[in-house]
Amino acid sequence: MDKRQFLKTSGAFLTGTLLSRFSSGEQPAAPRTNWSGNYTYSTDRLHLPKTVEEVQQVVKSCNKLKALGARHSFNGIADSTENQISLKNLDQMALDPKSRTVAVGAGVTYGQLAPYIDGQGFAVHNLASLPHISVAGACATGTHGSGNKNGNLSTAVSAMEIVTADGEVVVLSRERDGERFPGAVVALGGLGVVTKVTLDVQPTFQVRQAVYENLSLAHLETHLDEIFASGYSVSLFTDWQNHQATQVWIKRRVEPGISSDFAPEFFGAKLATTKLHPLAGHSAENCTEQLGIPGPWYERLPHFRMNFTPSSGAELQSEFFVARDKGYEAILAVEQLRDQVTPHLFITELRTIAADDLWMSPCYQRPSMTIHFTWKPEWPAVKQVLPMIEAKLAPFNARPHWAKLFTMPPSRLKQLYWKMPDYQALLSHYDPRGKFRNEFLNTNIYGG
Ligand SMILES: Cc1cc2nc3c(=O)[nH]c(=O)nc-3n(C[C@H](O)[C@H](O)[C@H](O)COP(=O)(O)OP(=O)(O)OC[C@H]3O[C@@H](n4cnc5c(N)ncnc54)[C@H](O)[C@@H]3O)c2cc1C
């Protein structure tokens, strides 16, 4: 943040006595861009409450407000023209081994959560490619890892504490609020400010990760399920050249009596003998351990290690979810655009996710395969290519990842997200005056 921004932000806290009580005084606000730096937030007003009561007062005092997580989304989903609220000071964690749940403050990241629960013998079912994201922010957008049988991260949510537009604290749980709960979990920050999330946990487990090089994509025509079932979590990376996956990352659980060994060959692909980064030429130092070395789930399920910059750093991302049984056809459709895609691409990743019943989840009632693009930071060019990809994937009813870059019109989103009318009704119930609506929601949920 530059000096002007810092002074403006500090000023915002100090002008109102109400707000100044919530600032940490000497602590400068978070940078005013997202993690990637491709999106600059439209307000300098960032509230940093330390308690749920302070969250309630912030919510009551603002006409417009949006919760900000760890800033890892690539579009304006967390933006506001008036006020943002960061829950990073709400970082309490409480494990309940009896009910096999953990309750976390909305500021907690997966990187903080994982060693805490692992130390007490527990794990969550899956993680995204990086641990740096907040639990609340990830679950709000349907963030996922990979694995045919693994639902996205939000499927672990069993309860949420939310401060709604009137400043009241509402607790919604899977058990008690069966009808509306599936609409509230992946809420794109629209329902209110989540202050606490309760997640299902399971006994901790060990994982071995290995990488194979150069798998012909032709094998996916008849073996897609088998290839993605070859581990607990499987990712294929491709640059769309030569009809091949340059790397296959397989993460296997270490279970007694079941072999987790890696054969030297996998559908003709060769087992790597050195540690690799998904991007050719990048050091693998920031990647999680490979070469089949067993380790705790949270040090193998993400691709990137906690204390290092994930991925490339300066990048953009887009991702589309298709029905898994149409996965190979969808790959062939995108492959036709390789000459337009590859010059602007760092890498594509293919993953699978189990179906769920969360209304705004891209995996809603559909076992999915995702086609992800890590782009070079070349937005003018990427903006031209995205509509072409979306057109190629239209026959497969590809749903975009809410937190990444897409150009699909809202009229199309309505066709793809079948529960959009119910979601709108839920937002109207908890936020009748649109306090938590921002431009992203106005365009993508209410536009068109
Ligand atoms: C390098 C990199 C790798 C990534 N890898 C993956 C991946 O493997 N899989 C995947 O699916 N995605 C991935 N993403 C996308 C990322 O998971 C999503 O953008 C996620 O939503 C980011 O969480 P966050 O904590 O940064 O939230 P933010 O981006 O800050 O906010 C996201 C949304 O959550 C809402 N929100 C945040 N906190 C609260 C709260 N307390 N109450 C209510 N709403 C809230 C915001 O309003 C906003 O709508 C990646 C992103 C990056 C930069």
XYZ file of C-alpha atoms and ligand atoms in Angstrom:
501
model
C 0.000 0.000 0.000
C 1.312 3.460 -0.790
C 1.449 6.292 1.715
C -1.607 8.030 0.269
C -3.672 4.882 0.619
C -2.427 4.266 4.146
C -3.270 7.793 5.279
C -6.659 7.622 3.605
C -7.370 4.278 5.257
C -6.200 5.410 8.675
C -8.307 8.533 8.219
C -11.340 6.425 7.498
C -10.902 4.689 10.836
C -10.148 7.803 12.801
C -12.936 10.042 11.505
C -15.756 8.038 13.035
C -15.495 7.270 16.736
C -17.479 4.116 16.103
C -15.093 2.906 13.447
C -11.943 3.994 15.214
C -12.740 1.683 18.085
C -12.539 -1.247 15.704
C -9.235 -0.416 14.090
C -6.170 -1.836 15.699
C -4.708 1.664 15.947
C -1.181 1.268 14.669
C -1.926 -1.597 12.294
C -2.045 -0.523 8.643
C -4.877 -1.933 6.585
C -4.334 -4.817 4.188
C -3.057 -3.988 0.697
C -5.760 -2.566 -1.482
C -5.388 -5.109 -4.254
C -6.138 -8.806 -4.391
C -3.311 -11.340 -4.010
C -2.527 -11.428 -7.713
C -2.519 -7.628 -8.018
C -4.835 -7.755 -11.032
C -7.770 -6.254 -9.107
C -7.689 -3.010 -7.092
C -10.447 -2.700 -4.520
C -12.755 0.297 -4.877
C -12.631 1.455 -1.270
C -9.938 2.389 1.231
C -12.263 1.666 4.144
C -11.303 -1.625 5.713
C -12.784 -2.559 9.083
C -10.784 -4.899 11.302
C -13.059 -5.973 14.165
C -11.677 -8.128 16.955
C -14.914 -9.598 18.297
C -18.318 -10.680 17.019
C -19.844 -7.709 18.875
C -17.577 -5.367 16.929
C -18.613 -7.098 13.696
C -22.242 -6.487 14.641
C -21.577 -2.785 15.226
C -19.713 -2.437 11.924
C -22.576 -4.135 10.088
C -25.152 -1.889 11.766
C -23.151 1.256 10.989
C -22.614 0.597 7.263
C -25.057 0.990 4.402
C -22.869 -1.111 2.136
C -20.322 -3.681 3.257
C -18.470 -6.694 1.881
C -16.460 -9.314 3.734
C -12.877 -9.769 2.579
C -11.026 -13.045 3.130
C -7.392 -13.672 2.229
C -7.784 -11.718 -1.082
C -7.124 -14.712 -3.359
C -10.071 -14.223 -5.723
C -9.267 -12.900 -9.174
C -12.360 -10.759 -9.750
C -14.447 -8.215 -7.828
C -16.384 -10.798 -5.790
C -15.006 -9.409 -2.481
C -15.047 -5.759 -3.522
C -17.113 -2.855 -2.251
C -17.273 0.793 -3.217
C -17.930 1.721 0.416
C -16.676 -0.680 3.107
C -14.852 -3.977 3.406
C -14.546 -5.949 6.613
C -11.682 -8.330 7.307
C -12.186 -10.991 9.957
C -8.504 -11.817 10.220
C -8.483 -11.031 13.956
C -11.159 -13.677 14.541
C -8.714 -16.551 14.515
C -9.935 -18.843 17.293
C -10.134 -22.601 16.675
C -11.927 -25.198 18.785
C -11.824 -28.893 18.005
C -14.561 -31.150 19.344
C -13.214 -34.705 19.009
C -16.511 -36.164 20.187
C -18.650 -34.670 17.420
C -15.684 -34.762 15.013
C -16.009 -31.097 14.170
C -13.824 -28.027 14.409
C -15.206 -24.507 14.804
C -12.992 -21.774 13.376
C -13.160 -17.997 13.420
C -13.677 -16.535 9.950
C -10.115 -15.219 9.841
C -8.528 -18.663 10.039
C -6.690 -19.954 6.970
C -6.318 -23.611 6.061
C -2.613 -23.129 6.750
C -3.449 -22.268 10.377
C -6.194 -24.857 10.739
C -4.309 -27.886 9.423
C -1.450 -28.201 11.961
C -3.890 -27.392 14.771
C -6.239 -30.288 14.020
C -3.495 -32.628 12.838
C -1.738 -32.138 16.171
C -4.842 -33.551 17.836
C -5.193 -36.461 15.420
C -7.645 -35.026 12.883
C -7.854 -33.852 9.281
C -10.279 -32.214 6.857
C -11.221 -34.264 3.818
C -9.404 -32.164 1.248
C -7.516 -28.940 0.538
C -7.133 -26.585 -2.424
C -3.859 -26.205 -4.296
C -2.664 -23.742 -1.662
C -3.176 -23.389 2.106
C -3.056 -19.581 2.202
C -6.810 -19.017 1.698
C -9.279 -18.453 4.535
C -11.787 -21.172 5.388
C -14.686 -18.690 5.200
C -13.529 -17.172 1.898
C -12.861 -20.538 0.276
C -16.183 -22.025 1.342
C -18.045 -18.895 0.156
C -16.929 -19.564 -3.443
C -17.055 -23.375 -3.659
C -13.265 -23.726 -3.683
C -12.144 -27.300 -4.335
C -9.227 -29.666 -4.532
C -9.313 -32.893 -6.533
C -10.581 -36.442 -6.091
C -13.470 -38.353 -7.685
C -14.993 -38.937 -4.263
C -14.083 -35.612 -2.656
C -16.691 -32.875 -2.537
C -15.453 -29.300 -2.661
C -14.205 -27.744 0.585
C -17.620 -26.271 1.426
C -19.143 -29.744 1.659
C -17.364 -30.087 5.031
C -19.275 -27.131 6.482
C -21.798 -28.291 9.085
C -22.674 -24.918 10.645
C -22.073 -21.205 10.202
C -22.438 -18.191 12.457
C -23.402 -15.137 10.401
C -23.976 -11.485 11.228
C -26.827 -10.547 8.913
C -27.793 -7.110 7.559
C -29.661 -6.012 10.695
C -26.598 -6.784 12.828
C -28.137 -9.892 14.373
C -26.186 -13.112 14.827
C -27.765 -16.056 13.025
C -26.549 -19.635 13.342
C -27.411 -21.974 10.493
C -26.650 -25.674 10.651
C -26.877 -28.614 8.303
C -28.815 -30.531 10.923
C -31.387 -27.913 11.935
C -31.784 -25.822 8.772
C -31.826 -28.569 6.170
C -33.857 -26.588 3.675
C -31.965 -23.305 3.527
C -28.519 -24.457 4.695
C -27.450 -25.741 1.236
C -28.156 -22.231 -0.079
C -26.176 -20.494 2.635
C -22.821 -22.269 2.436
C -21.615 -21.153 -0.997
C -23.093 -17.663 -0.598
C -20.523 -15.517 -2.442
C -20.434 -13.188 0.561
C -24.041 -12.185 -0.107
C -25.796 -13.448 2.993
C -23.881 -11.511 5.621
C -20.572 -11.547 7.446
C -19.660 -15.073 8.479
C -17.928 -14.976 11.857
C -17.534 -18.707 12.533
C -17.519 -21.854 10.401
C -17.854 -25.404 11.739
C -16.266 -28.142 9.653
C -16.476 -31.934 9.716
C -13.160 -33.577 10.524
C -11.911 -37.154 10.259
C -8.975 -39.059 11.754
C -5.663 -37.762 10.431
C -4.025 -39.618 7.554
C -0.761 -39.816 5.674
C -0.432 -39.193 1.954
C 2.221 -40.073 -0.613
C 2.547 -37.915 -3.702
C 4.233 -38.795 -6.983
C 4.416 -37.144 -10.384
C 4.373 -38.822 -13.800
C 5.513 -37.088 -16.969
C 3.962 -37.080 -20.439
C 0.625 -38.879 -20.363
C -1.163 -39.009 -23.717
C -4.579 -37.405 -23.330
C -5.918 -40.086 -25.675
C -6.066 -42.424 -22.654
C -8.782 -40.222 -21.163
C -11.199 -41.214 -23.923
C -11.741 -44.621 -22.360
C -9.940 -44.390 -18.983
C -10.846 -40.967 -17.594
C -12.481 -42.360 -14.459
C -9.706 -44.871 -13.889
C -6.979 -42.244 -14.291
C -8.643 -39.853 -11.870
C -9.354 -42.758 -9.507
C -5.676 -43.709 -9.358
C -5.262 -41.685 -6.173
C -7.236 -39.953 -3.442
C -6.557 -36.712 -5.352
C -5.304 -36.557 -8.938
C -4.362 -33.555 -11.107
C -3.330 -33.502 -14.743
C -1.357 -30.549 -16.091
C -1.265 -29.665 -19.779
C -0.048 -26.838 -21.996
C -2.455 -28.084 -24.712
C 0.443 -29.097 -26.944
C 0.945 -32.597 -28.381
C -2.322 -33.947 -26.929
C -0.603 -34.786 -23.694
C -0.577 -34.026 -19.984
C 2.939 -32.833 -19.237
C 2.518 -33.969 -15.613
C 0.142 -36.155 -13.601
C 0.179 -35.506 -9.837
C -1.172 -38.456 -7.845
C -1.783 -38.169 -4.109
C -2.482 -41.529 -2.415
C -3.659 -42.117 1.128
C -1.478 -44.469 3.109
C -3.902 -47.099 4.417
C -2.988 -50.307 6.245
C -3.149 -53.333 3.964
C -3.567 -51.262 0.752
C -0.579 -50.603 -1.471
C 0.164 -46.946 -2.175
C 3.272 -47.727 -4.215
C 3.860 -45.955 -7.502
C 4.733 -48.096 -10.536
C 7.489 -46.805 -12.835
C 4.914 -46.289 -15.605
C 1.314 -45.034 -15.611
C -0.544 -45.399 -18.935
C 2.784 -44.895 -20.673
C 3.752 -41.853 -18.564
C 7.055 -42.109 -16.692
C 7.484 -41.703 -12.951
C 9.498 -38.541 -12.218
C 12.700 -39.121 -10.296
C 13.183 -35.495 -9.266
C 10.747 -33.077 -7.672
C 8.860 -30.953 -10.235
C 6.951 -27.653 -10.375
C 3.866 -27.749 -12.630
C 5.403 -24.927 -14.679
C 8.463 -26.015 -16.653
C 11.541 -24.088 -15.575
C 10.177 -23.046 -12.157
C 11.976 -24.245 -9.049
C 10.079 -27.007 -7.232
C 11.177 -25.597 -3.863
C 7.734 -24.095 -3.169
C 5.946 -27.370 -4.031
C 4.845 -29.969 -1.515
C 6.981 -33.118 -1.148
C 6.793 -35.641 -4.004
C 8.720 -38.849 -4.905
C 6.287 -41.000 -2.925
C 7.596 -39.824 0.442
C 4.796 -40.223 3.017
C 3.755 -37.196 5.017
C 0.789 -35.586 6.766
C -2.289 -34.899 4.617
C -1.852 -31.125 4.845
C 1.702 -31.256 3.538
C 0.730 -33.325 0.479
C -2.854 -32.417 -0.585
C -2.005 -28.811 -1.570
C 0.460 -28.446 -4.438
C 2.189 -25.513 -2.739
C 3.803 -25.144 0.676
C 2.539 -22.676 3.238
C 5.595 -20.501 3.671
C 6.250 -20.032 -0.029
C 4.518 -18.125 -2.826
C 2.043 -20.508 -4.418
C 1.838 -21.052 -8.144
C 3.619 -18.469 -10.312
C 2.702 -15.309 -8.363
C 2.035 -12.880 -11.211
C -0.853 -14.665 -12.890
C -4.557 -14.763 -13.671
C -6.840 -17.770 -13.307
C -10.063 -19.092 -14.886
C -11.785 -22.430 -14.357
C -14.781 -24.226 -15.834
C -16.692 -27.212 -14.423
C -18.182 -29.807 -16.777
C -19.988 -33.079 -16.113
C -17.263 -35.678 -15.593
C -18.756 -38.095 -18.134
C -18.318 -35.388 -20.779
C -14.784 -34.590 -19.617
C -12.879 -35.945 -22.600
C -15.191 -34.313 -25.153
C -14.778 -30.998 -23.329
C -10.992 -31.372 -23.426
C -11.128 -31.990 -27.179
C -13.297 -28.879 -27.642
C -10.842 -26.628 -25.778
C -7.887 -28.237 -27.510
C -9.148 -26.791 -30.807
C -8.197 -23.377 -29.378
C -4.633 -24.329 -28.472
C -3.089 -21.758 -30.825
C -5.084 -18.989 -29.160
C -4.708 -20.329 -25.598
C -1.100 -21.487 -25.287
C 0.669 -18.145 -25.951
C -1.054 -16.594 -22.902
C -1.060 -19.668 -20.691
C 1.255 -20.752 -17.905
C -0.514 -24.094 -17.492
C -3.896 -25.857 -17.471
C -4.891 -28.213 -14.663
C -7.613 -30.880 -14.896
C -9.211 -32.080 -11.648
C -12.321 -33.978 -10.543
C -14.801 -33.220 -7.752
C -17.769 -35.147 -6.363
C -21.306 -33.826 -6.825
C -22.900 -31.899 -3.948
C -26.204 -30.285 -3.060
C -25.004 -26.738 -2.348
C -27.137 -24.457 -4.509
C -24.449 -22.129 -5.868
C -21.694 -24.734 -5.992
C -20.349 -25.337 -9.503
C -20.621 -29.062 -8.648
C -24.312 -28.855 -7.760
C -25.816 -32.286 -8.497
C -23.075 -33.071 -11.009
C -19.921 -35.189 -10.585
C -17.492 -32.762 -12.207
C -14.229 -32.400 -14.028
C -12.647 -28.956 -14.053
C -10.582 -27.331 -16.765
C -8.443 -24.668 -15.112
C -6.248 -22.043 -16.777
C -3.357 -20.305 -15.028
C -2.814 -17.374 -17.361
C 0.102 -15.033 -17.787
C -0.846 -11.582 -16.464
C -2.056 -10.482 -19.919
C -5.683 -9.510 -19.293
C -6.354 -7.789 -22.644
C -5.411 -11.007 -24.465
C -7.036 -13.351 -21.928
C -10.250 -11.328 -22.174
C -10.333 -12.102 -25.903
C -9.701 -15.834 -25.438
C -12.190 -16.460 -22.608
C -15.361 -15.990 -24.713
C -13.937 -18.473 -27.232
C -13.350 -21.054 -24.496
C -16.783 -20.407 -23.036
C -18.358 -20.882 -26.501
C -16.501 -24.180 -27.004
C -17.634 -25.365 -23.576
C -21.234 -24.156 -23.959
C -22.516 -27.530 -25.243
C -21.198 -29.041 -21.985
C -22.990 -26.481 -19.812
C -19.681 -25.518 -18.239
C -20.093 -23.545 -15.031
C -17.432 -20.945 -14.224
C -15.572 -20.817 -10.882
C -17.095 -17.833 -9.070
C -13.761 -16.518 -7.790
C -11.855 -16.666 -11.086
C -12.100 -14.766 -14.379
C -14.974 -15.402 -16.783
C -16.905 -13.382 -19.356
C -20.190 -15.297 -19.502
C -23.284 -13.074 -19.382
C -25.637 -13.288 -16.373
C -28.418 -14.682 -18.579
C -26.199 -17.718 -19.188
C -25.240 -18.036 -15.504
C -28.944 -18.278 -14.667
C -29.296 -21.277 -16.972
C -26.254 -22.981 -15.486
C -26.886 -22.372 -11.791
C -30.321 -23.972 -11.514
C -30.935 -22.812 -7.948
C -30.249 -19.128 -8.644
C -33.900 -18.065 -7.963
C -33.837 -19.816 -4.569
C -30.485 -18.222 -3.771
C -31.889 -14.792 -4.672
C -34.870 -15.429 -2.371
C -32.503 -16.414 0.452
C -30.467 -13.214 -0.013
C -33.671 -11.130 0.012
C -34.690 -12.796 3.272
C -31.438 -12.078 5.123
C -30.429 -8.890 3.299
C -33.613 -7.210 2.025
C -31.925 -3.871 1.293
C -28.858 -5.278 -0.424
C -26.261 -4.230 2.162
C -23.939 -7.025 1.046
C -24.597 -6.633 -2.656
C -21.655 -5.370 -4.682
C -21.103 -4.872 -8.373
C -20.164 -8.536 -8.808
C -23.488 -9.719 -7.348
C -25.487 -6.974 -9.081
C -24.062 -8.066 -12.418
C -23.855 -11.827 -12.111
C -26.798 -12.633 -9.854
C -29.223 -9.777 -10.441
C -28.173 -8.633 -13.942
C -29.421 -9.805 -17.333
C -2.620 -19.066 -6.263
C -4.071 -19.425 -6.138
C -4.432 -20.752 -6.149
C -5.780 -21.109 -6.060
N -6.104 -22.437 -6.038
C -7.408 -22.811 -5.999
C -7.769 -24.174 -5.980
O -6.929 -25.073 -5.923
N -9.097 -24.491 -6.027
C -10.062 -23.529 -6.087
O -11.236 -23.876 -6.161
N -9.749 -22.217 -6.019
C -8.449 -21.846 -5.977
N -8.125 -20.512 -5.915
C -9.207 -19.541 -5.754
C -9.484 -19.300 -4.251
O -9.626 -20.501 -3.575
C -10.777 -18.504 -4.070
O -10.598 -17.259 -4.665
C -11.159 -18.328 -2.587
O -12.468 -17.833 -2.532
C -10.200 -17.375 -1.921
O -10.470 -17.273 -0.543
P -10.038 -15.961 0.249
O -9.936 -16.309 1.668
O -8.847 -15.346 -0.398
O -11.320 -15.030 0.031
P -11.509 -13.681 -0.806
O -10.983 -13.877 -2.162
O -11.002 -12.530 -0.033
O -13.117 -13.611 -0.836
C -13.839 -14.575 -1.582
C -15.337 -14.486 -1.281
O -15.574 -14.899 0.050
C -16.326 -13.930 0.743
N -15.932 -13.945 2.137
C -14.691 -13.971 2.631
N -14.728 -13.970 3.987
C -16.034 -13.925 4.318
C -16.736 -13.863 5.549
N -16.103 -13.861 6.707
N -18.088 -13.794 5.501
C -18.762 -13.798 4.339
N -18.149 -13.851 3.150
C -16.804 -13.914 3.141
C -15.994 -12.620 0.040
O -16.985 -11.634 0.242
C -15.935 -13.084 -1.395
O -17.229 -13.175 -1.898
C -6.792 -20.118 -5.969
C -6.423 -18.765 -5.933
C -5.071 -18.418 -6.007
C -4.679 -16.969 -5.952
